[in-house]
Tab-separated table of N, CA and C in Angstrom:
chain	number	residue	atom	x	y	z
C	121	MET	N	80.773	88.123	121.748
C	121	MET	CA	81.000	89.478	122.206
C	121	MET	C	81.058	89.468	123.722
C	122	HIS	N	82.017	90.198	124.272
C	122	HIS	CA	82.143	90.301	125.719
C	122	HIS	C	81.373	91.527	126.178
C	123	SER	N	80.175	91.300	126.624
C	123	SER	CA	79.367	92.432	127.039
C	123	SER	C	79.450	92.570	128.549
C	124	VAL	N	79.443	93.805	129.000
C	124	VAL	CA	79.521	94.086	130.429
C	124	VAL	C	78.107	94.036	130.982
C	125	GLY	N	77.912	93.404	132.117
C	125	GLY	CA	76.577	93.250	132.695
C	125	GLY	C	75.874	94.574	132.941
C	126	ASP	N	74.547	94.551	132.901
C	126	ASP	CA	73.746	95.757	133.102
C	126	ASP	C	73.941	96.361	134.488
C	127	THR	N	74.290	95.562	135.443
C	127	THR	CA	74.416	96.068	136.810
C	127	THR	C	75.575	97.042	136.960
C	128	ILE	N	76.593	96.930	136.120
C	128	ILE	CA	77.756	97.810	136.214
C	128	ILE	C	77.451	99.174	135.597
C	129	TRP	N	76.615	99.187	134.576
C	129	TRP	CA	76.317	100.428	133.868
C	129	TRP	C	75.078	101.097	134.457
C	130	PRO	N	75.175	102.385	134.782
C	130	PRO	CA	73.987	103.097	135.274
C	130	PRO	C	72.929	103.189	134.166
C	131	LYS	N	71.723	103.493	134.533
C	131	LYS	CA	70.626	103.536	133.569
C	131	LYS	C	70.433	104.927	132.955
C	132	THR	N	71.443	105.754	132.948
C	132	THR	CA	71.323	107.091	132.350
C	132	THR	C	71.453	106.986	130.829
C	133	PRO	N	70.881	107.926	130.090
C	133	PRO	CA	70.984	107.890	128.627
C	133	PRO	C	72.437	107.873	128.129
C	134	ASN	N	73.309	108.646	128.771
C	134	ASN	CA	74.725	108.661	128.364
C	134	ASN	C	75.377	107.306	128.584
C	135	ALA	N	75.118	106.696	129.727
C	135	ALA	CA	75.708	105.391	130.038
C	135	ALA	C	75.237	104.333	129.053
C	136	VAL	N	73.984	104.384	128.651
C	136	VAL	CA	73.453	103.432	127.671
C	136	VAL	C	74.194	103.577	126.345
C	137	ARG	N	74.437	104.819	125.916
C	137	ARG	CA	75.166	105.060	124.650
C	137	ARG	C	76.613	104.570	124.748
C	138	TYR	N	77.261	104.854	125.891
C	138	TYR	CA	78.641	104.390	126.073
C	138	TYR	C	78.715	102.864	126.077
C	139	LYS	N	77.744	102.236	126.724
C	139	LYS	CA	77.734	100.773	126.759
C	139	LYS	C	77.560	100.202	125.351
C	140	LEU	N	76.638	100.785	124.585
C	140	LEU	CA	76.427	100.340	123.210
C	140	LEU	C	77.702	100.516	122.385
C	141	PHE	N	78.369	101.669	122.553
C	141	PHE	CA	79.611	101.925	121.840
C	141	PHE	C	80.682	100.890	122.224
C	142	ALA	N	80.815	100.595	123.509
C	142	ALA	CA	81.805	99.616	123.984
C	142	ALA	C	81.514	98.232	123.415
C	143	GLU	N	80.232	97.849	123.384
C	143	GLU	CA	79.860	96.540	122.831
C	143	GLU	C	80.179	96.463	121.345
C	144	ARG	N	79.922	97.546	120.611
C	144	ARG	CA	80.206	97.552	119.166
C	144	ARG	C	81.713	97.485	118.907
C	145	CYS	N	82.497	98.177	119.719
C	145	CYS	CA	83.962	98.124	119.568
C	145	CYS	C	84.471	96.714	119.825
C	146	ALA	N	83.938	96.066	120.851
C	146	ALA	CA	84.344	94.691	121.165
C	146	ALA	C	83.989	93.768	120.004
C	147	GLU	N	82.854	94.021	119.378
C	147	GLU	CA	82.409	93.212	118.249
C	147	GLU	C	83.359	93.329	117.049
C	148	LEU	N	83.931	94.527	116.869
C	148	LEU	CA	84.816	94.764	115.720
C	148	LEU	C	86.074	93.912	115.758
C	149	VAL	N	86.541	93.598	116.946
C	149	VAL	CA	87.804	92.873	117.057
C	149	VAL	C	87.656	91.437	117.531
C	150	ASN	N	86.459	91.033	117.866
C	150	ASN	CA	86.240	89.671	118.344
C	150	ASN	C	86.276	88.701	117.172
C	151	PRO	N	87.181	87.707	117.192
C	151	PRO	CA	87.297	86.778	116.066
C	151	PRO	C	86.038	85.933	115.826
C	152	LYS	N	85.145	85.867	116.825
C	152	LYS	CA	83.923	85.082	116.650
C	152	LYS	C	82.752	85.919	116.145
C	153	SER	N	82.966	87.213	115.962
C	153	SER	CA	81.917	88.077	115.430
C	153	SER	C	81.679	87.743	113.968
C	154	HIS	N	80.487	88.074	113.503
C	154	HIS	CA	80.166	87.887	112.089
C	154	HIS	C	81.183	88.665	111.257
C	155	ASP	N	81.638	88.080	110.171
C	155	ASP	CA	82.713	88.653	109.359
C	155	ASP	C	82.424	90.083	108.906
C	156	SER	N	81.183	90.402	108.596
C	156	SER	CA	80.876	91.742	108.097
C	156	SER	C	81.047	92.816	109.169
C	157	TYR	N	81.101	92.431	110.446
C	157	TYR	CA	81.297	93.397	111.525
C	157	TYR	C	82.764	93.598	111.874
C	158	ARG	N	83.596	92.657	111.474
C	158	ARG	CA	84.989	92.692	111.908
C	158	ARG	C	85.816	93.667	111.090
C	159	VAL	N	86.852	94.201	111.732
C	159	VAL	CA	87.777	95.090	111.059
C	159	VAL	C	88.681	94.240	110.166
C	160	HIS	N	88.835	94.644	108.936
C	160	HIS	CA	89.702	93.918	108.006
C	160	HIS	C	91.052	94.637	107.900
C	161	ALA	N	92.022	93.942	107.412
C	161	ALA	CA	93.342	94.527	107.215
C	161	ALA	C	93.239	95.691	106.232
C	162	LEU	N	94.075	96.691	106.425
C	162	LEU	CA	94.008	97.864	105.565
C	162	LEU	C	95.124	97.917	104.537
C	163	SER	N	96.325	97.492	104.885
C	163	SER	CA	97.434	97.579	103.940
C	163	SER	C	97.514	96.305	103.104
C	164	THR	N	98.102	96.431	101.943
C	164	THR	CA	98.232	95.272	101.060
C	164	THR	C	99.015	94.135	101.717
C	165	PRO	N	100.160	94.404	102.366
C	165	PRO	CA	100.867	93.287	103.014
C	165	PRO	C	100.021	92.575	104.078
C	166	LEU	N	99.223	93.321	104.827
C	166	LEU	CA	98.378	92.691	105.843
C	166	LEU	C	97.231	91.910	105.209
C	167	LYS	N	96.712	92.403	104.098
C	167	LYS	CA	95.666	91.660	103.385
C	167	LYS	C	96.232	90.355	102.828
C	168	LEU	N	97.454	90.409	102.325
C	168	LEU	CA	98.110	89.186	101.838
C	168	LEU	C	98.299	88.188	102.981
C	169	ALA	N	98.700	88.693	104.136
C	169	ALA	CA	98.885	87.814	105.305
C	169	ALA	C	97.556	87.191	105.712
C	170	GLU	N	96.482	87.992	105.672
C	170	GLU	CA	95.154	87.471	106.019
C	170	GLU	C	94.724	86.377	105.038
C	171	LEU	N	94.971	86.595	103.752
C	171	LEU	CA	94.612	85.588	102.749
C	171	LEU	C	95.454	84.330	102.921
C	172	LEU	N	96.712	84.486	103.230
C	172	LEU	CA	97.584	83.327	103.419
C	172	LEU	C	97.097	82.460	104.576
C	173	VAL	N	96.778	83.084	105.692
C	173	VAL	CA	96.288	82.345	106.862
C	173	VAL	C	94.973	81.643	106.534
C	174	ASN	N	94.050	82.367	105.913
C	174	ASN	CA	92.731	81.799	105.647
C	174	ASN	C	92.744	80.770	104.527
C	175	SER	N	93.592	80.939	103.532
C	175	SER	CA	93.675	79.914	102.478
C	175	SER	C	94.269	78.626	103.045
C	176	GLN	N	95.183	78.758	104.002
C	176	GLN	CA	95.729	77.564	104.647
C	176	GLN	C	94.647	76.856	105.465
C	177	LYS	N	93.765	77.616	106.078
C	177	LYS	CA	92.654	77.013	106.828
C	177	LYS	C	91.709	76.263	105.892
C	178	VAL	N	91.553	76.765	104.667
C	178	VAL	CA	90.731	76.051	103.677
C	178	VAL	C	91.439	74.755	103.277
C	179	ILE	N	92.740	74.843	103.050
C	179	ILE	CA	93.518	73.645	102.697
C	179	ILE	C	93.431	72.610	103.819
C	180	ASP	N	93.459	73.088	105.053
C	180	ASP	CA	93.360	72.194	106.219
C	180	ASP	C	91.920	71.760	106.519
C	181	ARG	N	91.009	72.149	105.669
C	181	ARG	CA	89.578	71.796	105.760
C	181	ARG	C	88.890	72.351	107.004
C	182	GLN	N	89.383	73.491	107.490
C	182	GLN	CA	88.726	74.162	108.614
C	182	GLN	C	87.591	75.061	108.131
C	183	PHE	N	87.726	75.575	106.900
C	183	PHE	CA	86.722	76.450	106.289
C	183	PHE	C	86.443	75.983	104.879
C	184	PRO	N	85.256	76.293	104.347
C	184	PRO	CA	84.999	76.007	102.932
C	184	PRO	C	85.695	77.066	102.060
C	185	LYS	N	85.973	76.729	100.826
C	185	LYS	CA	86.672	77.651	99.926
C	185	LYS	C	85.901	78.952	99.744
C	186	ALA	N	84.589	78.881	99.760
C	186	ALA	CA	83.768	80.086	99.573
C	186	ALA	C	84.085	81.166	100.610
C	187	SER	N	84.599	80.760	101.757
C	187	SER	CA	84.872	81.723	102.826
C	187	SER	C	86.022	82.666	102.499
C	188	ILE	N	86.865	82.332	101.528
C	188	ILE	CA	87.978	83.227	101.198
C	188	ILE	C	87.687	84.099	99.980
C	189	GLY	N	86.521	83.944	99.394
C	189	GLY	CA	86.165	84.729	98.206
C	189	GLY	C	86.280	86.227	98.414
C	190	SER	N	85.735	86.726	99.523
C	190	SER	CA	85.786	88.174	99.770
C	190	SER	C	87.214	88.641	100.054
C	191	ILE	N	88.020	87.791	100.677
C	191	ILE	CA	89.408	88.158	100.962
C	191	ILE	C	90.201	88.208	99.654
C	192	VAL	N	89.953	87.252	98.761
C	192	VAL	CA	90.607	87.269	97.445
C	192	VAL	C	90.244	88.558	96.712
C	193	ASP	N	88.964	88.936	96.761
C	193	ASP	CA	88.529	90.182	96.119
C	193	ASP	C	89.238	91.395	96.711
C	194	GLU	N	89.339	91.436	98.047
C	194	GLU	CA	90.024	92.548	98.714
C	194	GLU	C	91.495	92.617	98.317
C	195	VAL	N	92.152	91.463	98.286
C	195	VAL	CA	93.565	91.414	97.907
C	195	VAL	C	93.739	91.886	96.465
C	196	ASN	N	92.877	91.421	95.569
C	196	ASN	CA	92.985	91.825	94.167
C	196	ASN	C	92.781	93.320	93.995
C	197	GLU	N	91.813	93.868	94.706
C	197	GLU	CA	91.570	95.315	94.640
C	197	GLU	C	92.769	96.071	95.193
C	198	ALA	N	93.335	95.580	96.284
C	198	ALA	CA	94.506	96.223	96.880
C	198	ALA	C	95.701	96.175	95.932
C	199	ILE	N	95.947	95.018	95.347
C	199	ILE	CA	97.071	94.872	94.416
C	199	ILE	C	96.894	95.804	93.219
C	200	LYS	N	95.673	95.882	92.724
C	200	LYS	CA	95.385	96.683	91.537
C	200	LYS	C	95.515	98.182	91.811
C	201	SER	N	95.176	98.621	93.026
C	201	SER	CA	95.136	100.057	93.309
C	201	SER	C	96.309	100.579	94.135
C	202	ASP	N	97.132	99.711	94.678
C	202	ASP	CA	98.235	100.124	95.556
C	202	ASP	C	99.420	100.606	94.717
C	203	LEU	N	99.709	101.903	94.802
C	203	LEU	CA	100.802	102.478	94.021
C	203	LEU	C	102.163	101.924	94.419
C	204	VAL	N	102.311	101.566	95.685
C	204	VAL	CA	103.580	101.007	96.170
C	204	VAL	C	103.800	99.631	95.542
C	205	VAL	N	102.770	98.812	95.517
C	205	VAL	CA	102.870	97.482	94.898
C	205	VAL	C	103.180	97.625	93.409
C	206	LYS	N	102.520	98.558	92.753
C	206	LYS	CA	102.782	98.785	91.320
C	206	LYS	C	104.246	99.158	91.081
C	207	LYS	N	104.784	100.012	91.946
C	207	LYS	CA	106.193	100.428	91.814
C	207	LYS	C	107.133	99.242	92.040
C	208	ILE	N	106.859	98.450	93.055
C	208	ILE	CA	107.698	97.280	93.335
C	208	ILE	C	107.698	96.339	92.137
C	209	LEU	N	106.525	96.046	91.611
C	209	LEU	CA	106.424	95.140	90.462
C	209	LEU	C	107.081	95.732	89.220
C	210	SER	N	106.920	97.034	89.039
C	210	SER	CA	107.547	97.703	87.900
C	210	SER	C	109.072	97.605	87.993
C	211	ASP	N	109.602	97.834	89.200
C	211	ASP	CA	111.055	97.728	89.406
C	211	ASP	C	111.556	96.317	89.130
C	212	LEU	N	110.725	95.322	89.433
C	212	LEU	CA	111.090	93.922	89.197
C	212	LEU	C	110.753	93.459	87.780
C	213	LYS	N	110.136	94.376	87.020
C	213	LYS	CA	109.712	94.075	85.636
C	213	LYS	C	108.751	92.882	85.587
C	214	LEU	N	107.806	92.898	86.531
C	214	LEU	CA	106.800	91.841	86.615
C	214	LEU	C	105.418	92.420	86.387
C	215	ASP	N	104.564	91.633	85.765
C	215	ASP	CA	103.180	92.023	85.565
C	215	ASP	C	102.391	91.708	86.839
C	216	VAL	N	101.383	92.519	87.107
C	216	VAL	CA	100.560	92.354	88.303
C	216	VAL	C	99.874	90.982	88.331
C	217	SER	N	99.635	90.400	87.178
C	217	SER	CA	98.952	89.096	87.129
C	217	SER	C	99.757	87.980	87.796
C	218	VAL	N	101.061	88.172	87.908
C	218	VAL	CA	101.923	87.167	88.531
C	218	VAL	C	101.542	86.939	89.996
C	219	ILE	N	101.106	88.023	90.666
C	219	ILE	CA	100.790	87.899	92.096
C	219	ILE	C	99.298	88.032	92.399
C	220	THR	N	98.468	88.076	91.375
C	220	THR	CA	97.027	88.250	91.580
C	220	THR	C	96.341	86.894	91.694
C	221	PRO	N	95.862	86.547	92.897
C	221	PRO	CA	95.168	85.266	93.055
C	221	PRO	C	93.775	85.327	92.414
C	222	LEU	N	93.335	84.220	91.887
C	222	LEU	CA	92.012	84.142	91.270
C	222	LEU	C	91.176	83.129	92.034
C	223	ILE	N	89.933	83.472	92.300
C	223	ILE	CA	89.062	82.566	93.048
C	223	ILE	C	88.795	81.290	92.239
C	224	THR	N	89.000	81.340	90.932
C	224	THR	CA	88.801	80.159	90.086
C	224	THR	C	89.958	79.171	90.196
C	225	GLU	N	91.070	79.605	90.777
C	225	GLU	CA	92.209	78.714	90.979
C	225	GLU	C	91.929	77.780	92.151
C	226	THR	N	92.709	76.740	92.240
C	226	THR	CA	92.587	75.866	93.411
C	226	THR	C	93.088	76.636	94.635
C	227	THR	N	92.693	76.197	95.802
C	227	THR	CA	93.128	76.867	97.031
C	227	THR	C	94.645	76.783	97.172
C	228	GLU	N	95.224	75.682	96.744
C	228	GLU	CA	96.680	75.537	96.793
C	228	GLU	C	97.358	76.565	95.889
C	229	GLU	N	96.771	76.808	94.705
C	229	GLU	CA	97.331	77.817	93.798
C	229	GLU	C	97.184	79.219	94.384
C	230	ILE	N	96.048	79.493	94.995
C	230	ILE	CA	95.835	80.788	95.651
C	230	ILE	C	96.866	80.976	96.756
C	231	ASN	N	97.069	79.934	97.549
C	231	ASN	CA	98.031	79.977	98.642
C	231	ASN	C	99.449	80.209	98.109
C	232	SER	N	99.807	79.497	97.058
C	232	SER	CA	101.138	79.631	96.468
C	232	SER	C	101.362	81.023	95.882
C	233	ARG	N	100.367	81.526	95.163
C	233	ARG	CA	100.478	82.861	94.564
C	233	ARG	C	100.557	83.935	95.648
C	234	THR	N	99.835	83.724	96.743
C	234	THR	CA	99.856	84.678	97.859
C	234	THR	C	101.220	84.669	98.539
C	235	LYS	N	101.816	83.493	98.690
C	235	LYS	CA	103.169	83.408	99.259
C	235	LYS	C	104.162	84.161	98.381
C	236	LEU	N	104.036	83.984	97.060
C	236	LEU	CA	104.910	84.693	96.123
C	236	LEU	C	104.717	86.202	96.269
C	237	ALA	N	103.472	86.634	96.326
C	237	ALA	CA	103.177	88.062	96.475
C	237	ALA	C	103.785	88.605	97.763
C	238	GLN	N	103.647	87.844	98.830
C	238	GLN	CA	104.226	88.271	100.107
C	238	GLN	C	105.742	88.406	100.007
C	239	ARG	N	106.381	87.411	99.402
C	239	ARG	CA	107.848	87.463	99.269
C	239	ARG	C	108.285	88.682	98.462
C	240	LEU	N	107.574	88.973	97.388
C	240	LEU	CA	107.964	90.084	96.524
C	240	LEU	C	107.620	91.444	97.127
C	241	VAL	N	106.481	91.542	97.762
C	241	VAL	CA	105.975	92.836	98.217
C	241	VAL	C	106.422	93.186	99.631
C	242	LYS	N	106.297	92.259	100.540
C	242	LYS	CA	106.534	92.546	101.958
C	242	LYS	C	107.936	93.091	102.216
C	243	LYS	N	108.910	92.479	101.592
C	243	LYS	CA	110.312	92.847	101.824
C	243	LYS	C	110.591	94.305	101.419
C	244	GLU	N	109.995	94.749	100.329
C	244	GLU	CA	110.294	96.068	99.781
C	244	GLU	C	109.235	97.119	100.082
C	245	TYR	N	108.132	96.729	100.700
C	245	TYR	CA	106.987	97.630	100.828
C	245	TYR	C	107.323	98.910	101.594
C	246	ARG	N	107.880	98.771	102.784
C	246	ARG	CA	108.169	99.950	103.608
C	246	ARG	C	109.190	100.861	102.935
C	247	ARG	N	110.277	100.282	102.432
C	247	ARG	CA	111.310	101.087	101.792
C	247	ARG	C	110.748	101.832	100.589
C	248	THR	N	109.980	101.122	99.768
C	248	THR	CA	109.404	101.737	98.567
C	248	THR	C	108.407	102.824	98.945
C	249	CYS	N	107.620	102.555	99.960
C	249	CYS	CA	106.641	103.535	100.434
C	249	CYS	C	107.347	104.817	100.897
C	250	GLU	N	108.374	104.664	101.708
C	250	GLU	CA	109.124	105.824	102.188
C	250	GLU	C	109.764	106.576	101.031
C	251	GLU	N	110.340	105.842	100.098
C	251	GLU	CA	110.969	106.442	98.919
C	251	GLU	C	109.948	107.250	98.109
C	252	MET	N	108.771	106.695	97.920
C	252	MET	CA	107.734	107.382	97.143
C	252	MET	C	107.221	108.630	97.863
C	253	ILE	N	107.122	108.564	99.190
C	253	ILE	CA	106.667	109.729	99.956
C	253	ILE	C	107.699	110.847	99.872
C	254	ILE	N	108.960	110.497	100.028
C	254	ILE	CA	110.031	111.503	99.937
C	254	ILE	C	110.038	112.121	98.549
C	255	GLN	N	109.959	111.292	97.509
C	255	GLN	CA	109.948	111.783	96.130
C	255	GLN	C	108.736	112.692	95.906
C	256	CYS	N	107.623	112.321	96.444
C	256	CYS	CA	106.398	113.108	96.308
C	256	CYS	C	106.561	114.478	96.950
C	257	CYS	N	107.162	114.518	98.117
C	257	CYS	CA	107.339	115.777	98.838
C	257	CYS	C	108.388	116.672	98.184
C	258	GLU	N	109.350	116.083	97.500
C	258	GLU	CA	110.406	116.851	96.851
C	258	GLU	C	110.010	117.374	95.481
C	259	THR	N	108.980	116.797	94.888
C	259	THR	CA	108.584	117.144	93.526
C	259	THR	C	107.422	118.114	93.546
C	260	GLU	N	107.566	119.203	92.799
C	260	GLU	CA	106.478	120.175	92.713
C	260	GLU	C	105.257	119.511	92.070
C	261	GLY	N	104.145	119.599	92.726
C	261	GLY	CA	102.917	118.978	92.226
C	261	GLY	C	102.863	117.483	92.449
C	262	GLY	N	103.862	116.936	93.134
C	262	GLY	CA	103.930	115.489	93.353
C	262	GLY	C	102.784	114.953	94.180
C	263	LYS	N	102.382	115.718	95.199
C	263	LYS	CA	101.293	115.261	96.062
C	263	LYS	C	100.001	115.108	95.269
C	264	VAL	N	99.783	116.011	94.347
C	264	VAL	CA	98.558	115.947	93.534
C	264	VAL	C	98.561	114.708	92.650
C	265	SER	N	99.708	114.355	92.085
C	265	SER	CA	99.752	113.190	91.193
C	265	SER	C	99.467	111.893	91.928
C	266	TYR	N	99.829	111.798	93.204
C	266	TYR	CA	99.528	110.583	93.970
C	266	TYR	C	98.087	110.546	94.442
C	267	LEU	N	97.487	111.716	94.608
C	267	LEU	CA	96.105	111.763	95.053
C	267	LEU	C	95.146	111.341	93.941
C	268	PHE	N	95.512	111.571	92.699
C	268	PHE	CA	94.633	111.242	91.584
C	268	PHE	C	95.251	110.168	90.791
């Protein structure tokens, strides 16, 4: 964490709170911070990219396989709950299991399945998302159906 020295910050209660806030923000984006403090990817394509990078690091023996367990879980949850991904797979007539990595698979299999998921999802994600939003806005009650 890149913390600013005490000499720069005044000793007022407000300054102490601002300094603490600044340190916590720096911690969120610092790659050397503990994983539980770091900001994770939010969209499915970004989660797939994160898993691809980290599974390759496991293959390259930079990290143990256990380190990608939580990322695999996040990707699986994203794939399972992302309506855009479901639409893309439905249009391609593919089952979600085709792109769902399993922690019980070898790291090479996880990496390969993630590459496949990226190829299938990334290319169509934005277009499908925009299409679904437009359809939702044009359809009476459409917004409610996507919310639930």
